[in-house]
Amino acid sequence: MPDLRTQEYMVNMGPHHPSTHGVCRLILTMDGEKVVDIEPVIGYLHRSLEKVCENRTYAQCIPIMDRFEYVTSMSTNQVFSLAAERLAEIEVPERAEYLRVIMLELNRIASHLLFYGTTAMDCGALTPFLYGLRERELIIDLFEMTCGQRLTYNYIWVGGVSKDIPPEFEPKCREAIKIIGEKLDDYQGLLNENPIWLARMKDVGILDPDLAIAWGVSGPVLRASGVKYDLRKDDPYSIYDKFDFDIPTLEAGDNFDRYLLRIEEIKQSIRIIEQALDGLPEGPIRGKVKANFKPPEGEVYCRIENSRGEMGVYIRSDGSKKPLRVKMRGGSFNQLQVLPEIVRGKGYYIADLVAIFATLDIILPEVDR
Amino acid sequence: MTREELKSYVEGHFDGKLKSLDTGRYDPIFEIQPSDLITVAKALRDDESLKMDFLCNLGAVDTCEKLEVVYSVASTTKNLRLDFKFSLPYDNPEVDSIKEVWPGIDWYEREIWELYGINVRNHGNLKQFLLPDDWDQGNPMRKDWDAPDFIRMPEV
C-alpha cells in the first residue's frame, strides 16, 4: 500500500451558517476533523452607524443606537443617553432612573434566555429553545405594553424615558419574574446532566483569566473565568449602587461555566427588579431637555454592563447640536477577537467550535456596527 | 482613588509625559506625544497603583483640522479609568501598534487604519474587514468623505 499523504485544508464556515448568530464567516484550517486555526471574517453587517450618527441630533441618534445591538437595545439606549447626559450635564428624575434599571434588567434576562435557547439548539437540543423563548415572550410583552415595540425600543431617552409604564405593568412584571425564577430549575434540569451537552460543555473552550483581560474580554465570559469585574458594582452608573445584589463568578472558564453563570445572573437580575419595583417613586419621567440641546465642547467615554460585557460609547461634541464623533464599543467585538486564541492548537472539533461560539454569546450587529 | 486624585497622580508621575486636558466631561483625559505611545502604555499598565490592564476602546476623531486618536483604558483591580489621546496631521498619519501591551487592541487598530487611513506601524495584519472586499473609495469616516448617493437630513 502506498504511503498516504496528509495535509491541512481550509473550510469556510459561514457567512450564512445558522450557528454564527448573524452573518460571520470563519475560515477554518483543518487537520482531518480537528480545527488547527481559525480566522474570523466580519463586516457583512456593517451599516456605518457611527457615520450615520454624525449627521443627526443627539435625540435622533437613539433609534440608530437601537440597531447597534438589537437583542438588548435598552442597553444601547442607556449608554448613549448616559454619555449625552454626562456631556450636557442633564439631570435625570429619580422615577426615570428606576424605570431604566427595571427595563435594563428585564432586557438582560431576555438576552440570557435567548442565549440559553440558542446555545442548546446549537448543541442539538431543540426543547430548551422553545422554553427559553416562551419565557422571553413574557418580557417582550412587558416592553410592548410600555413603549409599543418588541425589538428596537427607543425607550430610554436623553434626560429620562419616553413613556411612563401603564398601571398593569407592575403586576404583570412581578408575575413574569416569578414565573421565570421558578422555571430556572426546569431549564437546568433539561441540560445539566445531559451527557451530550456535557461533552460539548465541560472542559471545552477554556479561557484563561489573564488572557481574557489582555484581550479586553468582559461581562459574563470574563466572570466565568474567575474575574470579579462588573461595571454595575465597579463603575456604578444610574442608581445601581442603591440595590443589593451579588456578582456571581465561576472558576473554570469553560463553556459550562459560561452557561451556568448566565443562569445565576438571571437570579440576580430578578432580585434587582424586585427591589426596584418595591422602591419605585412617583414623579416626572423626563428632565427638562430641549429637543435640540447643544452640549458644550468636550468628550466622554461612557460604559455600562450589558449582557455581552462592557458596552461603551465615546462621544465628542464640538458645541453644535450634532455629535462630531460617536464611537461604539460592544463586548462581542472583543469576544470574537479572542476566539482564535481559545481554539488555536487545542484540537477541538467543529462541533466544539460551534458550542464555544455560542457560549461566548457573540452577536454580529454589535461587532460590525 | 477618586477622579481628582487619579488626575494629579498621573500628572505627577510618568515624567510629565501625560498632560491633563479639561475637555473630559467625566473621566480624566490626558494628552501625550505620539512618539511616547508605547512607553506611556507600558507605564500605565505596569504602574503598581494604576494597573491599567484593560483596554476599553480606541477611537479616531476627525476634527476637520487634524486627526486625533483616543485610547480609553481601565483597571479591573483598582476600579480606575482614564483616556489619553494625541493629534496627528492630516497627511500621512501614523501611529505605533501597541498590541504588545494590550493584545485586544488588534482589531481596533485595523479599524482606524481602514476607516480613517491612519497607518499603524508594526501591526502585521492590516487587512480590510468592515468595508466590502472590493472597496476603492477611500476612508469613509473622514469628514471630507460623503457617500455618492448621500442625502443630508433636513435641518430641524
Short mmCIF file of C-alpha atoms in Angstrom, two decimals:
data_model
loop_
_atom_site.label_atom_id
_atom_site.label_comp_id
_atom_site.label_asym_id
_atom_site.label_seq_id
_atom_site.Cartn_x
_atom_site.Cartn_y
_atom_site.Cartn_z
CA MET A 1 0.00 0.00 0.00
CA PRO A 2 1.46 3.39 -0.95
CA ASP A 3 2.04 6.00 1.79
CA LEU A 4 -0.93 8.25 2.32
CA ARG A 5 -0.10 11.93 2.05
CA THR A 6 -1.83 14.15 4.65
CA GLN A 7 -2.18 17.91 4.57
CA GLU A 8 -4.13 20.68 6.26
CA TYR A 9 -7.06 22.08 4.37
CA MET A 10 -9.32 25.13 4.58
CA VAL A 11 -13.06 25.17 5.22
CA ASN A 12 -15.33 28.18 5.06
CA MET A 13 -17.88 28.22 7.87
CA GLY A 14 -20.48 30.80 7.06
CA PRO A 15 -21.23 33.63 6.30
CA HIS A 16 -24.71 32.12 6.40
CA HIS A 17 -24.09 29.34 8.85
CA PRO A 18 -27.03 29.03 11.30
CA SER A 19 -24.80 28.81 14.35
CA THR A 20 -22.89 32.03 13.70
CA HIS A 21 -25.75 34.13 15.12
CA GLY A 22 -25.82 36.66 12.38
CA VAL A 23 -23.55 36.82 9.40
CA CYS A 24 -19.99 35.84 10.24
CA ARG A 25 -17.51 33.88 8.20
CA LEU A 26 -14.94 31.72 9.92
CA ILE A 27 -12.04 30.48 7.81
CA LEU A 28 -11.02 27.22 9.43
CA THR A 29 -7.72 25.46 8.90
CA MET A 30 -8.48 21.80 9.47
CA ASP A 31 -6.33 18.78 10.18
CA GLY A 32 -8.71 15.93 9.48
CA GLU A 33 -11.67 16.61 11.73
CA LYS A 34 -9.77 18.90 14.08
CA VAL A 35 -9.59 22.68 13.94
CA VAL A 36 -5.99 23.90 13.78
CA ASP A 37 -6.56 27.60 13.29
CA ILE A 38 -9.40 29.95 12.70
CA GLU A 39 -9.74 33.40 11.20
CA PRO A 40 -12.98 35.33 11.69
CA VAL A 41 -14.05 37.49 8.76
CA ILE A 42 -16.54 40.18 9.71
CA GLY A 43 -18.12 43.19 8.07
CA TYR A 44 -21.14 41.57 6.45
CA LEU A 45 -23.46 43.61 8.68
CA HIS A 46 -21.52 46.88 8.60
CA ARG A 47 -24.09 49.65 8.33
CA SER A 48 -21.77 52.57 9.17
CA LEU A 49 -23.92 53.52 12.14
CA GLU A 50 -21.15 55.73 13.51
CA LYS A 51 -21.12 57.84 10.35
CA VAL A 52 -24.92 58.00 10.34
CA CYS A 53 -24.92 59.34 13.91
CA GLU A 54 -22.65 62.24 12.90
CA ASN A 55 -25.44 63.61 10.73
CA ARG A 56 -28.15 63.52 13.39
CA THR A 57 -29.02 65.36 16.55
CA TYR A 58 -28.49 63.58 19.85
CA ALA A 59 -32.17 62.68 20.17
CA GLN A 60 -32.21 61.31 16.63
CA CYS A 61 -29.24 59.07 17.40
CA ILE A 62 -31.18 56.97 19.93
CA PRO A 63 -33.13 54.91 17.32
CA ILE A 64 -29.84 54.38 15.44
CA MET A 65 -28.28 53.02 18.64
CA ASP A 66 -31.16 50.50 18.80
CA ARG A 67 -29.76 48.86 15.68
CA PHE A 68 -26.27 48.65 17.12
CA GLU A 69 -27.18 45.74 19.37
CA TYR A 70 -30.80 44.81 18.92
CA VAL A 71 -31.01 41.93 21.39
CA THR A 72 -30.50 44.32 24.31
CA SER A 73 -31.39 47.62 22.75
CA MET A 74 -32.41 49.04 26.13
CA SER A 75 -28.69 48.99 26.97
CA THR A 76 -27.73 50.77 23.78
CA ASN A 77 -30.31 53.47 24.53
CA GLN A 78 -28.99 53.73 28.06
CA VAL A 79 -25.31 54.02 27.18
CA PHE A 80 -25.90 56.74 24.62
CA SER A 81 -28.27 58.67 26.86
CA LEU A 82 -25.85 58.41 29.75
CA ALA A 83 -22.98 59.73 27.64
CA ALA A 84 -25.07 62.62 26.32
CA GLU A 85 -26.26 63.40 29.85
CA ARG A 86 -22.70 63.50 31.14
CA LEU A 87 -21.66 65.74 28.25
CA ALA A 88 -24.51 68.21 28.66
CA GLU A 89 -24.84 67.79 32.46
CA ILE A 90 -28.51 66.81 32.31
CA GLU A 91 -30.21 65.58 35.47
CA VAL A 92 -32.43 62.52 35.28
CA PRO A 93 -35.51 62.30 37.56
CA GLU A 94 -35.45 59.51 40.10
CA ARG A 95 -38.51 57.71 38.73
CA ALA A 96 -36.89 57.59 35.31
CA GLU A 97 -33.74 56.03 36.81
CA TYR A 98 -35.83 53.32 38.47
CA LEU A 99 -37.69 52.63 35.24
CA ARG A 100 -34.38 52.43 33.40
CA VAL A 101 -33.00 49.89 35.83
CA ILE A 102 -36.15 47.77 35.60
CA MET A 103 -36.02 47.81 31.80
CA LEU A 104 -32.28 47.16 31.62
CA GLU A 105 -32.52 44.16 33.92
CA LEU A 106 -35.59 42.77 32.14
CA ASN A 107 -33.66 43.12 28.91
CA ARG A 108 -30.68 41.33 30.44
CA ILE A 109 -32.93 38.42 31.42
CA ALA A 110 -34.47 38.34 27.94
CA SER A 111 -31.00 38.26 26.39
CA HIS A 112 -29.80 35.46 28.67
CA LEU A 113 -32.94 33.44 27.93
CA LEU A 114 -32.22 33.81 24.23
CA PHE A 115 -28.66 32.70 24.94
CA TYR A 116 -29.94 29.66 26.81
CA GLY A 117 -32.21 28.66 23.95
CA THR A 118 -29.84 29.22 21.05
CA THR A 119 -26.84 27.65 22.76
CA ALA A 120 -28.78 24.47 23.47
CA MET A 121 -30.08 24.46 19.91
CA ASP A 122 -26.55 24.82 18.54
CA CYS A 123 -25.65 21.68 20.50
CA GLY A 124 -28.63 19.80 19.11
CA ALA A 125 -31.24 20.19 21.88
CA LEU A 126 -34.34 21.83 20.49
CA THR A 127 -36.60 21.86 23.55
CA PRO A 128 -34.66 24.49 25.56
CA PHE A 129 -35.04 26.88 22.64
CA LEU A 130 -38.81 26.66 22.91
CA TYR A 131 -38.68 27.04 26.70
CA GLY A 132 -36.29 29.97 26.62
CA LEU A 133 -38.28 31.87 24.04
CA ARG A 134 -41.57 31.12 25.79
CA GLU A 135 -40.45 32.94 28.91
CA ARG A 136 -38.68 35.64 26.92
CA GLU A 137 -42.05 36.41 25.39
CA LEU A 138 -43.37 37.48 28.82
CA ILE A 139 -40.68 40.16 28.96
CA ILE A 140 -41.16 41.25 25.37
CA ASP A 141 -44.88 41.70 26.14
CA LEU A 142 -43.95 44.00 29.02
CA PHE A 143 -41.81 46.11 26.68
CA GLU A 144 -44.57 46.17 24.11
CA MET A 145 -47.14 47.44 26.60
CA THR A 146 -44.74 50.17 27.72
CA CYS A 147 -43.24 51.51 24.51
CA GLY A 148 -45.11 49.73 21.73
CA GLN A 149 -42.05 47.95 20.37
CA ARG A 150 -40.97 44.35 20.63
CA LEU A 151 -37.39 44.66 19.42
CA THR A 152 -35.91 48.15 18.91
CA TYR A 153 -37.41 50.02 21.81
CA ASN A 154 -36.28 53.65 21.54
CA TYR A 155 -37.41 53.86 25.16
CA ILE A 156 -34.58 55.41 27.16
CA TRP A 157 -34.14 58.99 26.02
CA VAL A 158 -31.65 61.65 26.96
CA GLY A 159 -32.91 63.02 30.27
CA GLY A 160 -35.34 60.24 31.13
CA VAL A 161 -37.58 57.72 29.44
CA SER A 162 -40.07 58.19 26.62
CA LYS A 163 -43.24 56.93 28.30
CA ASP A 164 -44.43 56.02 31.76
CA ILE A 165 -45.37 52.44 32.47
CA PRO A 166 -49.08 51.58 32.27
CA PRO A 167 -50.88 50.63 35.55
CA GLU A 168 -50.99 46.93 34.64
CA PHE A 169 -47.22 46.83 34.17
CA GLU A 170 -46.29 46.24 37.79
CA PRO A 171 -48.49 43.17 38.48
CA LYS A 172 -47.57 41.66 35.10
CA CYS A 173 -43.89 42.29 35.72
CA ARG A 174 -43.97 40.68 39.16
CA GLU A 175 -45.79 37.70 37.69
CA ALA A 176 -43.29 37.38 34.84
CA ILE A 177 -40.19 37.41 37.05
CA LYS A 178 -41.87 34.96 39.43
CA ILE A 179 -42.53 32.54 36.55
CA ILE A 180 -39.01 32.94 35.19
CA GLY A 181 -37.49 32.43 38.64
CA GLU A 182 -39.44 29.20 39.05
CA LYS A 183 -38.56 27.92 35.59
CA LEU A 184 -34.79 28.26 36.10
CA ASP A 185 -34.63 24.86 37.79
CA ASP A 186 -36.51 23.31 34.87
CA TYR A 187 -34.04 24.86 32.46
CA GLN A 188 -31.09 23.41 34.29
CA GLY A 189 -32.87 20.06 34.67
CA LEU A 190 -33.09 19.83 30.91
CA LEU A 191 -29.38 20.25 30.35
CA ASN A 192 -27.14 19.94 33.39
CA GLU A 193 -26.93 16.15 33.36
CA ASN A 194 -27.38 15.58 29.67
CA PRO A 195 -24.22 13.68 28.55
CA ILE A 196 -24.28 15.12 25.02
CA TRP A 197 -24.48 18.63 26.43
CA LEU A 198 -21.75 17.96 28.99
CA ALA A 199 -19.43 16.53 26.33
CA ARG A 200 -19.59 19.83 24.46
CA MET A 201 -19.51 21.99 27.56
CA LYS A 202 -17.23 20.60 30.27
CA ASP A 203 -13.55 21.47 29.81
CA VAL A 204 -14.15 22.78 26.31
CA GLY A 205 -13.24 26.31 25.31
CA ILE A 206 -11.27 27.19 28.42
CA LEU A 207 -10.40 30.88 28.60
CA ASP A 208 -7.56 31.81 30.91
CA PRO A 209 -8.35 34.92 33.04
CA ASP A 210 -5.09 36.74 32.19
CA LEU A 211 -5.66 36.12 28.50
CA ALA A 212 -9.23 37.33 28.82
CA ILE A 213 -8.26 40.63 30.45
CA ALA A 214 -5.43 41.24 27.99
CA TRP A 215 -7.82 40.76 25.08
CA GLY A 216 -10.44 43.06 26.55
CA VAL A 217 -13.00 40.34 27.19
CA SER A 218 -15.69 41.46 29.62
CA GLY A 219 -19.07 40.55 31.03
CA PRO A 220 -20.23 37.02 31.82
CA VAL A 221 -17.38 35.49 29.78
CA LEU A 222 -14.79 37.23 31.96
CA ARG A 223 -16.63 36.43 35.19
CA ALA A 224 -16.88 32.75 34.23
CA SER A 225 -13.07 32.77 34.13
CA GLY A 226 -12.97 33.89 37.74
CA VAL A 227 -12.51 37.66 37.40
CA LYS A 228 -14.98 39.57 39.53
CA TYR A 229 -15.50 42.59 37.35
CA ASP A 230 -18.94 44.03 36.82
CA LEU A 231 -19.44 47.67 35.93
CA ARG A 232 -22.71 47.79 37.87
CA LYS A 233 -20.57 47.49 41.01
CA ASP A 234 -17.13 48.62 39.89
CA ASP A 235 -18.03 51.74 37.91
CA PRO A 236 -21.62 52.36 39.03
CA TYR A 237 -23.94 54.24 36.74
CA SER A 238 -27.62 55.12 37.02
CA ILE A 239 -28.78 54.01 40.51
CA TYR A 240 -27.25 50.55 40.70
CA ASP A 241 -25.46 51.47 43.93
CA LYS A 242 -28.85 51.56 45.68
CA PHE A 243 -29.62 47.89 45.13
CA ASP A 244 -28.45 44.82 46.93
CA PHE A 245 -27.22 42.13 44.54
CA ASP A 246 -24.26 39.81 44.11
CA ILE A 247 -21.81 39.37 41.27
CA PRO A 248 -21.58 35.62 40.64
CA THR A 249 -18.23 34.29 39.44
CA LEU A 250 -17.07 30.82 38.48
CA GLU A 251 -13.56 29.48 38.15
CA ALA A 252 -13.17 27.03 35.27
CA GLY A 253 -13.76 29.44 32.37
CA ASP A 254 -15.12 26.67 30.13
CA ASN A 255 -18.34 26.55 28.16
CA PHE A 256 -20.27 25.01 31.04
CA ASP A 257 -19.33 27.78 33.47
CA ARG A 258 -20.28 30.45 30.98
CA TYR A 259 -23.70 28.84 30.68
CA LEU A 260 -24.18 28.39 34.45
CA LEU A 261 -23.06 31.93 35.16
CA ARG A 262 -25.76 33.39 32.95
CA ILE A 263 -28.40 31.36 34.77
CA GLU A 264 -27.05 32.81 38.05
CA GLU A 265 -27.16 36.31 36.59
CA ILE A 266 -30.84 35.90 35.79
CA LYS A 267 -31.45 35.27 39.51
CA GLN A 268 -29.56 38.42 40.46
CA SER A 269 -31.44 40.46 37.86
CA ILE A 270 -34.71 39.24 39.35
CA ARG A 271 -33.51 40.46 42.75
CA ILE A 272 -32.76 43.91 41.35
CA ILE A 273 -36.12 44.17 39.58
CA GLU A 274 -37.99 43.22 42.75
CA GLN A 275 -36.19 45.91 44.74
CA ALA A 276 -36.74 48.48 42.01
CA LEU A 277 -40.45 47.72 41.78
CA ASP A 278 -40.76 47.99 45.58
CA GLY A 279 -38.97 51.31 45.68
CA LEU A 280 -40.40 52.86 42.51
CA PRO A 281 -41.09 56.51 43.42
CA GLU A 282 -43.72 58.80 41.93
CA GLY A 283 -42.63 61.82 39.94
CA PRO A 284 -41.74 63.06 36.49
CA ILE A 285 -40.21 60.65 33.97
CA ARG A 286 -38.18 63.13 31.96
CA GLY A 287 -35.98 66.05 32.92
CA LYS A 288 -36.10 69.40 31.20
CA VAL A 289 -34.28 68.78 27.94
CA LYS A 290 -34.58 70.84 24.80
CA ALA A 291 -35.28 68.85 21.64
CA ASN A 292 -32.07 70.15 20.02
CA PHE A 293 -29.85 70.68 23.01
CA LYS A 294 -26.25 71.66 22.39
CA PRO A 295 -23.75 70.11 24.78
CA PRO A 296 -20.62 72.19 25.45
CA GLU A 297 -17.40 71.22 23.70
CA GLY A 298 -15.87 68.14 25.21
CA GLU A 299 -15.62 64.41 25.07
CA VAL A 300 -16.71 61.48 27.15
CA TYR A 301 -16.29 57.73 27.04
CA CYS A 302 -19.11 56.12 28.88
CA ARG A 303 -19.61 52.42 29.61
CA ILE A 304 -22.26 50.16 31.08
CA GLU A 305 -22.58 46.48 31.83
CA ASN A 306 -24.51 44.83 29.06
CA SER A 307 -25.42 41.14 28.91
CA ARG A 308 -22.48 40.75 26.48
CA GLY A 309 -19.95 42.63 28.53
CA GLU A 310 -18.79 46.18 28.51
CA MET A 311 -20.81 48.33 26.16
CA GLY A 312 -19.34 51.74 25.66
CA VAL A 313 -19.81 54.82 23.60
CA TYR A 314 -17.36 57.64 23.00
CA ILE A 315 -18.98 60.94 22.07
CA ARG A 316 -17.10 64.02 21.01
CA SER A 317 -19.01 67.28 20.96
CA ASP A 318 -17.94 70.41 19.10
CA GLY A 319 -20.66 72.51 20.74
CA SER A 320 -23.21 72.02 17.98
CA LYS A 321 -26.43 70.06 18.15
CA LYS A 322 -24.92 67.08 16.35
CA PRO A 323 -22.10 64.94 17.73
CA LEU A 324 -18.76 65.33 15.99
CA ARG A 325 -17.95 61.67 16.55
CA VAL A 326 -19.73 58.68 18.00
CA LYS A 327 -17.67 55.54 18.56
CA MET A 328 -19.45 52.43 19.72
CA ARG A 329 -17.80 49.62 21.60
CA GLY A 330 -19.51 46.29 22.06
CA GLY A 331 -18.47 43.31 24.12
CA SER A 332 -18.90 40.92 21.18
CA PHE A 333 -16.13 42.70 19.25
CA ASN A 334 -13.52 41.56 21.76
CA GLN A 335 -15.14 38.18 22.37
CA LEU A 336 -14.90 37.36 18.67
CA GLN A 337 -11.33 38.64 18.59
CA VAL A 338 -10.27 36.22 21.31
CA LEU A 339 -11.96 33.21 19.66
CA PRO A 340 -8.83 32.15 17.70
CA GLU A 341 -6.80 32.30 20.94
CA ILE A 342 -9.24 29.91 22.62
CA VAL A 343 -9.36 27.46 19.74
CA ARG A 344 -5.82 27.52 18.32
CA GLY A 345 -3.82 24.39 18.95
CA LYS A 346 -6.34 22.72 21.25
CA GLY A 347 -7.58 20.16 18.75
CA TYR A 348 -11.26 20.98 19.02
CA TYR A 349 -13.82 19.63 16.57
CA ILE A 350 -16.11 21.89 14.57
CA ALA A 351 -18.98 20.89 16.86
CA ASP A 352 -16.93 22.14 19.83
CA LEU A 353 -16.27 25.35 17.98
CA VAL A 354 -20.00 25.87 17.49
CA ALA A 355 -20.51 25.45 21.24
CA ILE A 356 -17.67 27.86 22.07
CA PHE A 357 -19.04 30.44 19.66
CA ALA A 358 -22.46 30.09 21.25
CA THR A 359 -21.29 30.42 24.86
CA LEU A 360 -19.22 33.50 24.07
CA ASP A 361 -22.66 34.88 23.13
CA ILE A 362 -21.47 36.84 20.14
CA ILE A 363 -23.98 38.69 18.05
CA LEU A 364 -22.72 40.17 14.85
CA PRO A 365 -24.50 43.52 14.50
CA GLU A 366 -22.59 44.60 17.58
CA VAL A 367 -19.30 43.55 16.01
CA ASP A 368 -19.87 45.12 12.61
CA ARG A 369 -21.83 48.22 13.61
CA MET B 1 -8.66 56.82 44.23
CA THR B 2 -11.15 59.47 43.13
CA ARG B 3 -11.06 61.04 39.68
CA GLU B 4 -9.29 64.15 41.01
CA GLU B 5 -6.68 62.07 42.81
CA LEU B 6 -6.16 59.98 39.70
CA LYS B 7 -5.65 63.14 37.67
CA SER B 8 -2.99 64.56 39.98
CA TYR B 9 -1.33 61.15 40.41
CA VAL B 10 -0.95 60.65 36.65
CA GLU B 11 0.30 64.22 36.15
CA GLY B 12 2.85 63.83 38.93
CA HIS B 13 4.26 60.56 37.69
CA PHE B 14 5.44 59.27 34.28
CA ASP B 15 7.97 62.14 33.79
CA GLY B 16 5.23 64.59 32.83
CA LYS B 17 4.50 62.68 29.63
CA LEU B 18 0.75 62.82 30.25
CA LYS B 19 -0.63 66.35 30.31
CA SER B 20 -4.11 66.79 31.70
CA LEU B 21 -6.79 68.29 29.44
CA ASP B 22 -10.02 69.95 30.52
CA THR B 23 -12.16 68.51 27.71
CA GLY B 24 -13.05 65.32 29.57
CA ARG B 25 -16.57 65.52 30.94
CA TYR B 26 -16.47 62.54 33.28
CA ASP B 27 -13.22 60.60 33.47
CA PRO B 28 -9.87 62.40 33.27
CA ILE B 29 -8.28 62.72 29.85
CA PHE B 30 -4.61 63.34 29.06
CA GLU B 31 -2.58 64.35 26.06
CA ILE B 32 0.63 62.59 25.10
CA GLN B 33 3.18 62.81 22.30
CA PRO B 34 2.67 60.19 19.55
CA SER B 35 6.31 59.11 19.94
CA ASP B 36 5.75 58.31 23.65
CA LEU B 37 2.83 55.97 22.98
CA ILE B 38 4.48 52.63 23.68
CA THR B 39 6.35 53.92 26.76
CA VAL B 40 3.23 55.51 28.21
CA ALA B 41 1.05 52.46 27.53
CA LYS B 42 3.56 50.14 29.20
CA ALA B 43 3.99 52.50 32.15
CA LEU B 44 0.24 52.77 32.72
CA ARG B 45 -0.17 49.01 32.58
CA ASP B 46 2.74 48.21 34.87
CA ASP B 47 2.33 51.00 37.43
CA GLU B 48 1.60 49.42 40.81
CA SER B 49 -1.13 51.85 41.87
CA LEU B 50 -2.85 52.09 38.47
CA LYS B 51 -2.57 48.65 36.84
CA MET B 52 -4.39 49.72 33.70
CA ASP B 53 -4.71 46.20 32.36
CA PHE B 54 -7.93 46.55 30.38
CA LEU B 55 -8.26 48.34 27.07
CA CYS B 56 -11.83 49.58 26.71
CA ASN B 57 -11.78 51.39 23.43
CA LEU B 58 -9.73 53.03 20.75
CA GLY B 59 -11.32 55.60 18.53
CA ALA B 60 -10.12 58.10 15.97
CA VAL B 61 -11.71 61.53 15.57
CA ASP B 62 -11.62 63.79 12.54
CA THR B 63 -11.96 67.41 13.68
CA CYS B 64 -11.68 68.77 10.10
CA GLU B 65 -8.28 70.28 11.02
CA LYS B 66 -6.44 67.25 12.29
CA LEU B 67 -6.95 63.66 13.28
CA GLU B 68 -6.99 62.54 16.89
CA VAL B 69 -6.59 59.08 18.34
CA VAL B 70 -8.18 58.42 21.74
CA TYR B 71 -7.28 55.42 23.90
CA SER B 72 -9.65 54.50 26.75
CA VAL B 73 -8.15 52.24 29.37
CA ALA B 74 -9.34 50.87 32.69
CA SER B 75 -8.11 48.81 35.59
CA THR B 76 -10.01 45.69 36.55
CA THR B 77 -8.49 45.53 40.04
CA LYS B 78 -8.34 49.20 41.07
CA ASN B 79 -11.61 50.43 39.50
CA LEU B 80 -9.91 53.29 37.68
CA ARG B 81 -10.45 54.62 34.21
CA LEU B 82 -8.80 57.26 32.07
CA ASP B 83 -8.37 58.32 28.47
CA PHE B 84 -5.30 59.55 26.69
CA LYS B 85 -5.02 60.93 23.21
CA PHE B 86 -2.80 62.68 20.71
CA SER B 87 -3.19 64.56 17.46
CA LEU B 88 -1.92 63.54 14.07
CA PRO B 89 -1.50 65.56 10.88
CA TYR B 90 -3.97 65.10 8.05
CA ASP B 91 -1.33 63.88 5.63
CA ASN B 92 0.34 60.53 6.22
CA PRO B 93 -0.87 59.96 9.79
CA GLU B 94 0.97 57.13 11.54
CA VAL B 95 0.79 55.53 14.98
CA ASP B 96 2.70 52.71 16.61
CA SER B 97 0.92 49.47 17.27
CA ILE B 98 0.57 48.66 20.98
CA LYS B 99 -0.52 45.06 20.51
CA GLU B 100 2.39 44.00 22.72
CA VAL B 101 0.85 45.95 25.63
CA TRP B 102 -2.85 45.18 25.14
CA PRO B 103 -3.32 42.42 22.51
CA GLY B 104 -7.03 43.20 22.35
CA ILE B 105 -6.29 46.44 20.51
CA ASP B 106 -5.62 44.44 17.34
CA TRP B 107 -8.97 44.94 15.60
CA TYR B 108 -9.39 48.48 16.87
CA GLU B 109 -6.14 49.41 15.14
CA ARG B 110 -7.29 47.71 11.96
CA GLU B 111 -10.45 49.75 12.19
CA ILE B 112 -8.74 53.17 12.40
CA TRP B 113 -6.46 52.11 9.55
CA GLU B 114 -9.41 51.12 7.41
CA LEU B 115 -11.92 53.85 8.20
CA TYR B 116 -9.56 56.80 8.83
CA GLY B 117 -6.49 55.89 6.83
CA ILE B 118 -4.19 56.06 9.85
CA ASN B 119 -1.25 53.77 9.22
CA VAL B 120 -0.36 51.51 12.15
CA ARG B 121 3.34 50.65 12.29
CA ASN B 122 4.31 47.08 13.17
CA HIS B 123 0.73 45.84 13.23
CA GLY B 124 1.35 43.00 10.80
CA ASN B 125 -2.25 42.26 9.88
CA LEU B 126 -3.71 45.41 8.34
CA LYS B 127 -6.45 43.88 6.22
CA GLN B 128 -9.76 45.37 5.23
CA PHE B 129 -12.53 43.84 7.35
CA LEU B 130 -15.52 46.13 7.84
CA LEU B 131 -15.74 47.51 4.30
CA PRO B 132 -16.56 45.36 1.26
CA ASP B 133 -13.67 43.44 -0.29
CA ASP B 134 -13.76 45.49 -3.49
CA TRP B 135 -13.86 48.86 -1.72
CA ASP B 136 -11.80 51.53 -3.50
CA GLN B 137 -13.39 54.78 -2.36
CA GLY B 138 -11.01 55.87 0.36
CA ASN B 139 -11.56 56.25 4.08
CA PRO B 140 -15.26 56.77 4.73
CA MET B 141 -15.13 58.04 8.31
CA ARG B 142 -13.16 61.14 7.34
CA LYS B 143 -15.23 64.28 7.33
CA ASP B 144 -14.40 65.14 3.73
CA TRP B 145 -15.94 61.87 2.56
CA ASP B 146 -19.60 61.74 1.53
CA ALA B 147 -21.31 58.74 0.01
CA PRO B 148 -22.16 59.31 -3.68
CA ASP B 149 -25.88 58.88 -3.02
CA PHE B 150 -25.83 60.69 0.32
CA ILE B 151 -28.80 62.93 1.13
CA ARG B 152 -28.30 65.18 4.12
CA MET B 153 -31.03 65.09 6.78
CA PRO B 154 -33.20 68.22 6.65
CA GLU B 155 -32.43 70.68 9.44
CA VAL B 156 -34.88 70.52 12.32
#
